[in-house]
Amino acid sequence: MSLIIRRAEPGDAGLVLEFIIKLAEYEKLNDEVSATEADIEKHLFGPEPKVFCEIAEHEGKPVGFALWFYTFSTFQGRHGIWLEDLYVEPGVRGNGIGKALLRHLARRCRNEGLGRLSWWVLNWNEPAIKFYKAQGAVMHDEWTVCRVSGPELEALAEEK
Ligand SMILES: CC(C)(COP(=O)(O)OP(=O)(O)OC[C@H]1O[C@@H](n2cnc3c(N)ncnc32)[C@H](O)[C@@H]1OP(=O)(O)O)[C@@H](O)C(=O)NCCC(=O)NCCS
């Protein structure tokens, strides 16, 4: 199997957005996607990007991606990596491509002295949970995600 993991580059914004939408469809969250190709272009490929993306190419064809950014743990006193999106096209799943993307980020952690590689997974996404557990991930289900957005975020920003 010919597989390479390469950094996404200017010109990949459409492809990255396509993968984001496919992942959102899989997660039944496509109604929540408002990102545009211009947003992706700006944040991934503008000056001093704060978010990064790796593309998996199988036999010369892009088949998956991992989109990530740096976190910081006060407990560890070290940066880590937050994996925002991981997706492999259905036709090539089970060939080690998801694992290769995770390994690529784990190697970055090791090379840069980062303390953690973390991400969310939906509770119903059993195949992904099994995949993650097979890679040594521990589920921290005592934590709940908190989010303020939309009008509530505006209200919180405005309150005196
Ligand atoms: C989850 C996902 C990224 C895994 O990628 P993949 O390329 O299919 O997985 P791999 O072939 O690299 O699997 C690596 C290992 O995990 C195991 N694994 C993968 N899927 C599994 C499953 N459904 N059940 C049990 N084990 C699984 C494989 O057996 C393999 O084990 P090995 O290393 O001992 O051989 C991919 O299936 C995907 O894109 N799913 C839909 C989107 C999604 O759920 N993304 C994650 C959102 S949090």
Tab-separated table of C-alpha atoms and ligand atoms in Angstrom:
chain	number	residue	atom	x	y	z
A	1	MET	CA	0.000	0.000	0.000
A	2	SER	CA	1.434	3.399	-0.949
A	3	LEU	CA	0.569	5.888	1.760
A	4	ILE	CA	2.006	9.311	2.490
A	5	ILE	CA	1.016	11.859	5.101
A	6	ARG	CA	1.685	15.396	3.937
A	7	ARG	CA	0.969	18.860	5.318
A	8	ALA	CA	-2.058	20.539	3.683
A	9	GLU	CA	-0.944	23.447	1.525
A	10	PRO	CA	-2.500	26.488	-0.178
A	11	GLY	CA	-4.853	25.110	-2.809
A	12	ASP	CA	-6.113	22.353	-0.470
A	13	ALA	CA	-8.805	24.488	1.203
A	14	GLY	CA	-11.615	23.039	-0.971
A	15	LEU	CA	-10.463	19.480	-0.257
A	16	VAL	CA	-10.190	20.151	3.481
A	17	LEU	CA	-13.703	21.649	3.554
A	18	GLU	CA	-15.001	18.635	1.621
A	19	PHE	CA	-13.513	16.298	4.270
A	20	ILE	CA	-14.942	18.480	7.087
A	21	ILE	CA	-18.429	18.215	5.529
A	22	LYS	CA	-18.111	14.435	5.028
A	23	LEU	CA	-17.086	14.005	8.677
A	24	ALA	CA	-19.990	16.234	9.791
A	25	GLU	CA	-22.394	14.150	7.677
A	26	TYR	CA	-21.051	10.965	9.267
A	27	GLU	CA	-21.501	12.542	12.700
A	28	LYS	CA	-25.020	13.776	11.738
A	29	LEU	CA	-23.876	17.323	12.508
A	30	ASN	CA	-23.855	18.769	8.980
A	31	ASP	CA	-26.394	21.437	9.983
A	32	GLU	CA	-23.668	22.884	12.208
A	33	VAL	CA	-21.115	23.434	9.455
A	34	SER	CA	-20.938	27.104	8.501
A	35	ALA	CA	-17.215	27.194	7.583
A	36	THR	CA	-16.442	28.323	4.036
A	37	GLU	CA	-13.505	27.565	1.778
A	38	ALA	CA	-12.338	31.160	2.409
A	39	ASP	CA	-12.379	30.544	6.198
A	40	ILE	CA	-10.224	27.440	5.762
A	41	GLU	CA	-7.869	29.216	3.351
A	42	LYS	CA	-7.459	32.126	5.770
A	43	HIS	CA	-6.903	30.137	8.961
A	44	LEU	CA	-4.813	27.262	7.597
A	45	PHE	CA	-2.766	29.095	5.009
A	46	GLY	CA	-2.719	32.753	6.084
A	47	PRO	CA	0.220	34.402	7.857
A	48	GLU	CA	1.147	32.743	11.190
A	49	PRO	CA	-1.496	29.992	11.142
A	50	LYS	CA	-2.664	28.643	14.520
A	51	VAL	CA	-4.319	25.534	13.122
A	52	PHE	CA	-2.757	22.827	10.944
A	53	CYS	CA	-3.856	19.962	8.746
A	54	GLU	CA	-2.283	16.721	7.546
A	55	ILE	CA	-3.585	14.967	4.434
A	56	ALA	CA	-3.313	11.203	3.912
A	57	GLU	CA	-2.681	10.227	0.276
A	58	HIS	CA	-3.287	6.622	-0.737
A	59	GLU	CA	-1.901	5.692	-4.142
A	60	GLY	CA	-1.565	9.396	-4.972
A	61	LYS	CA	-5.151	10.250	-4.031
A	62	PRO	CA	-6.201	12.243	-0.936
A	63	VAL	CA	-8.280	9.910	1.244
A	64	GLY	CA	-8.277	11.411	4.719
A	65	PHE	CA	-7.171	14.192	7.006
A	66	ALA	CA	-6.248	15.175	10.544
A	67	LEU	CA	-6.810	18.798	11.551
A	68	TRP	CA	-5.160	19.945	14.794
A	69	PHE	CA	-3.853	22.807	16.934
A	70	TYR	CA	-1.726	23.282	20.030
A	71	THR	CA	-3.221	23.155	23.530
A	72	PHE	CA	-1.596	23.873	26.885
A	73	SER	CA	-1.936	21.856	30.094
A	74	THR	CA	-1.345	23.892	33.251
A	75	PHE	CA	-1.125	20.619	35.202
A	76	GLN	CA	1.688	19.354	32.985
A	77	GLY	CA	3.167	22.776	32.299
A	78	ARG	CA	3.454	21.727	28.671
A	79	HIS	CA	1.788	22.155	25.350
A	80	GLY	CA	-0.117	19.309	23.734
A	81	ILE	CA	-2.075	18.675	20.547
A	82	TRP	CA	-5.833	18.898	20.128
A	83	LEU	CA	-7.047	16.729	17.269
A	84	GLU	CA	-10.132	18.534	16.002
A	85	ASP	CA	-11.021	16.273	13.050
A	86	LEU	CA	-9.941	12.818	11.924
A	87	TYR	CA	-11.531	11.271	8.856
A	88	VAL	CA	-10.742	8.497	6.376
A	89	GLU	CA	-12.854	7.869	3.252
A	90	PRO	CA	-15.169	4.830	3.675
A	91	GLY	CA	-13.692	2.859	0.750
A	92	VAL	CA	-10.188	2.736	2.264
A	93	ARG	CA	-10.986	2.312	5.974
A	94	GLY	CA	-9.345	-0.593	7.760
A	95	ASN	CA	-6.036	-0.197	5.897
A	96	GLY	CA	-4.095	1.543	8.665
A	97	ILE	CA	-4.639	5.081	7.324
A	98	GLY	CA	-6.363	6.460	10.452
A	99	LYS	CA	-3.643	4.899	12.564
A	100	ALA	CA	-0.946	6.444	10.330
A	101	LEU	CA	-2.496	9.909	10.825
A	102	LEU	CA	-2.598	9.432	14.620
A	103	ARG	CA	0.973	8.093	14.617
A	104	HIS	CA	2.110	11.161	12.660
A	105	LEU	CA	0.702	13.430	15.405
A	106	ALA	CA	2.082	11.195	18.189
A	107	ARG	CA	5.536	11.561	16.614
A	108	ARG	CA	5.144	15.329	16.577
A	109	CYS	CA	4.290	15.149	20.310
A	110	ARG	CA	7.411	13.076	20.959
A	111	ASN	CA	9.673	15.283	18.807
A	112	GLU	CA	8.420	18.546	20.346
A	113	GLY	CA	8.140	17.356	23.958
A	114	LEU	CA	4.346	17.749	23.997
A	115	GLY	CA	2.477	16.116	26.871
A	116	ARG	CA	-0.819	15.004	25.368
A	117	LEU	CA	-2.738	14.164	22.227
A	118	SER	CA	-6.470	14.677	22.920
A	119	TRP	CA	-9.804	14.855	21.078
A	120	TRP	CA	-13.573	14.384	21.494
A	121	VAL	CA	-15.498	11.387	20.229
A	122	LEU	CA	-19.305	11.168	20.165
A	123	ASN	CA	-20.634	8.579	22.620
A	124	TRP	CA	-22.548	6.701	19.893
A	125	ASN	CA	-19.547	6.447	17.555
A	126	GLU	CA	-18.660	2.882	18.574
A	127	PRO	CA	-16.395	2.103	15.566
A	128	ALA	CA	-14.264	5.180	16.295
A	129	ILE	CA	-14.221	4.414	20.048
A	130	LYS	CA	-12.962	0.894	19.282
A	131	PHE	CA	-10.362	2.310	16.897
A	132	TYR	CA	-9.161	4.849	19.514
A	133	LYS	CA	-9.015	2.257	22.300
A	134	ALA	CA	-6.921	0.053	19.981
A	135	GLN	CA	-4.441	2.971	19.802
A	136	GLY	CA	-4.178	3.212	23.594
A	137	ALA	CA	-6.644	6.084	24.145
A	138	VAL	CA	-8.320	6.337	27.555
A	139	MET	CA	-11.913	7.660	27.639
A	140	HIS	CA	-12.413	10.526	30.125
A	141	ASP	CA	-16.193	10.328	30.389
A	142	GLU	CA	-16.296	12.139	33.751
A	143	TRP	CA	-15.830	15.409	31.769
A	144	THR	CA	-18.695	17.298	30.081
A	145	VAL	CA	-18.189	19.733	27.221
A	146	CYS	CA	-19.319	23.317	28.015
A	147	ARG	CA	-19.968	25.697	25.163
A	148	VAL	CA	-21.313	29.251	24.930
A	149	SER	CA	-22.146	30.416	21.405
A	150	GLY	CA	-24.541	32.516	19.319
A	151	PRO	CA	-26.827	34.912	21.244
A	152	GLU	CA	-25.677	33.557	24.632
A	153	LEU	CA	-22.079	34.385	23.720
A	154	GLU	CA	-23.128	37.871	22.621
A	155	ALA	CA	-25.069	38.337	25.878
A	156	LEU	CA	-22.140	37.160	27.983
A	157	ALA	CA	-19.822	39.553	26.141
A	158	GLU	CA	-22.172	42.478	26.711
A	159	GLU	CA	-23.111	42.015	30.360
A	160	LYS	CA	-21.605	44.588	32.704
B	1	LIG	C1	-12.161	6.169	12.788
B	1	LIG	C2	-11.315	6.173	11.515
B	1	LIG	C3	-10.570	7.486	11.387
B	1	LIG	C4	-10.314	4.998	11.578
B	1	LIG	O1	-9.520	5.029	10.423
B	1	LIG	P1	-9.145	3.666	9.647
B	1	LIG	O2	-8.176	4.015	8.593
B	1	LIG	O3	-10.401	2.990	9.218
B	1	LIG	O4	-8.498	2.779	10.825
B	1	LIG	P2	-7.186	1.894	10.723
B	1	LIG	O5	-7.289	0.994	9.528
B	1	LIG	O6	-5.986	2.760	10.798
B	1	LIG	O7	-7.308	1.050	12.049
B	1	LIG	C5	-6.224	0.925	12.938
B	1	LIG	C6	-6.543	-0.102	13.979
B	1	LIG	O8	-7.793	0.157	14.619
B	1	LIG	C7	-8.655	-0.973	14.487
B	1	LIG	N1	-9.993	-0.543	14.124
B	1	LIG	C8	-10.342	0.375	13.190
B	1	LIG	N2	-11.685	0.470	13.105
B	1	LIG	C9	-12.160	-0.411	14.016
B	1	LIG	C10	-13.468	-0.809	14.393
B	1	LIG	N3	-14.539	-0.273	13.811
B	1	LIG	N4	-13.603	-1.747	15.347
B	1	LIG	C11	-12.524	-2.316	15.928
B	1	LIG	N5	-11.255	-1.983	15.603
B	1	LIG	C12	-11.085	-1.056	14.668
B	1	LIG	C13	-8.092	-1.753	13.310
B	1	LIG	O9	-8.388	-3.120	13.434
B	1	LIG	C14	-6.622	-1.501	13.427
B	1	LIG	O10	-6.044	-2.352	14.397
B	1	LIG	P3	-4.508	-2.857	14.281
B	1	LIG	O11	-3.648	-1.631	14.409
B	1	LIG	O12	-4.388	-3.810	15.397
B	1	LIG	O13	-4.420	-3.475	12.923
B	1	LIG	C15	-12.202	5.950	10.239
B	1	LIG	O14	-12.880	4.735	10.371
B	1	LIG	C16	-13.202	7.064	9.994
B	1	LIG	O15	-12.889	8.049	9.309
B	1	LIG	N6	-14.441	6.890	10.497
B	1	LIG	C17	-15.510	7.840	10.254
B	1	LIG	C18	-15.236	9.202	10.850
B	1	LIG	C19	-14.946	9.141	12.327
B	1	LIG	O16	-15.577	8.452	13.113
B	1	LIG	N7	-13.936	9.922	12.722
B	1	LIG	C20	-13.552	10.067	14.099
B	1	LIG	C21	-14.383	11.124	14.723
B	1	LIG	S1	-13.983	11.385	16.438
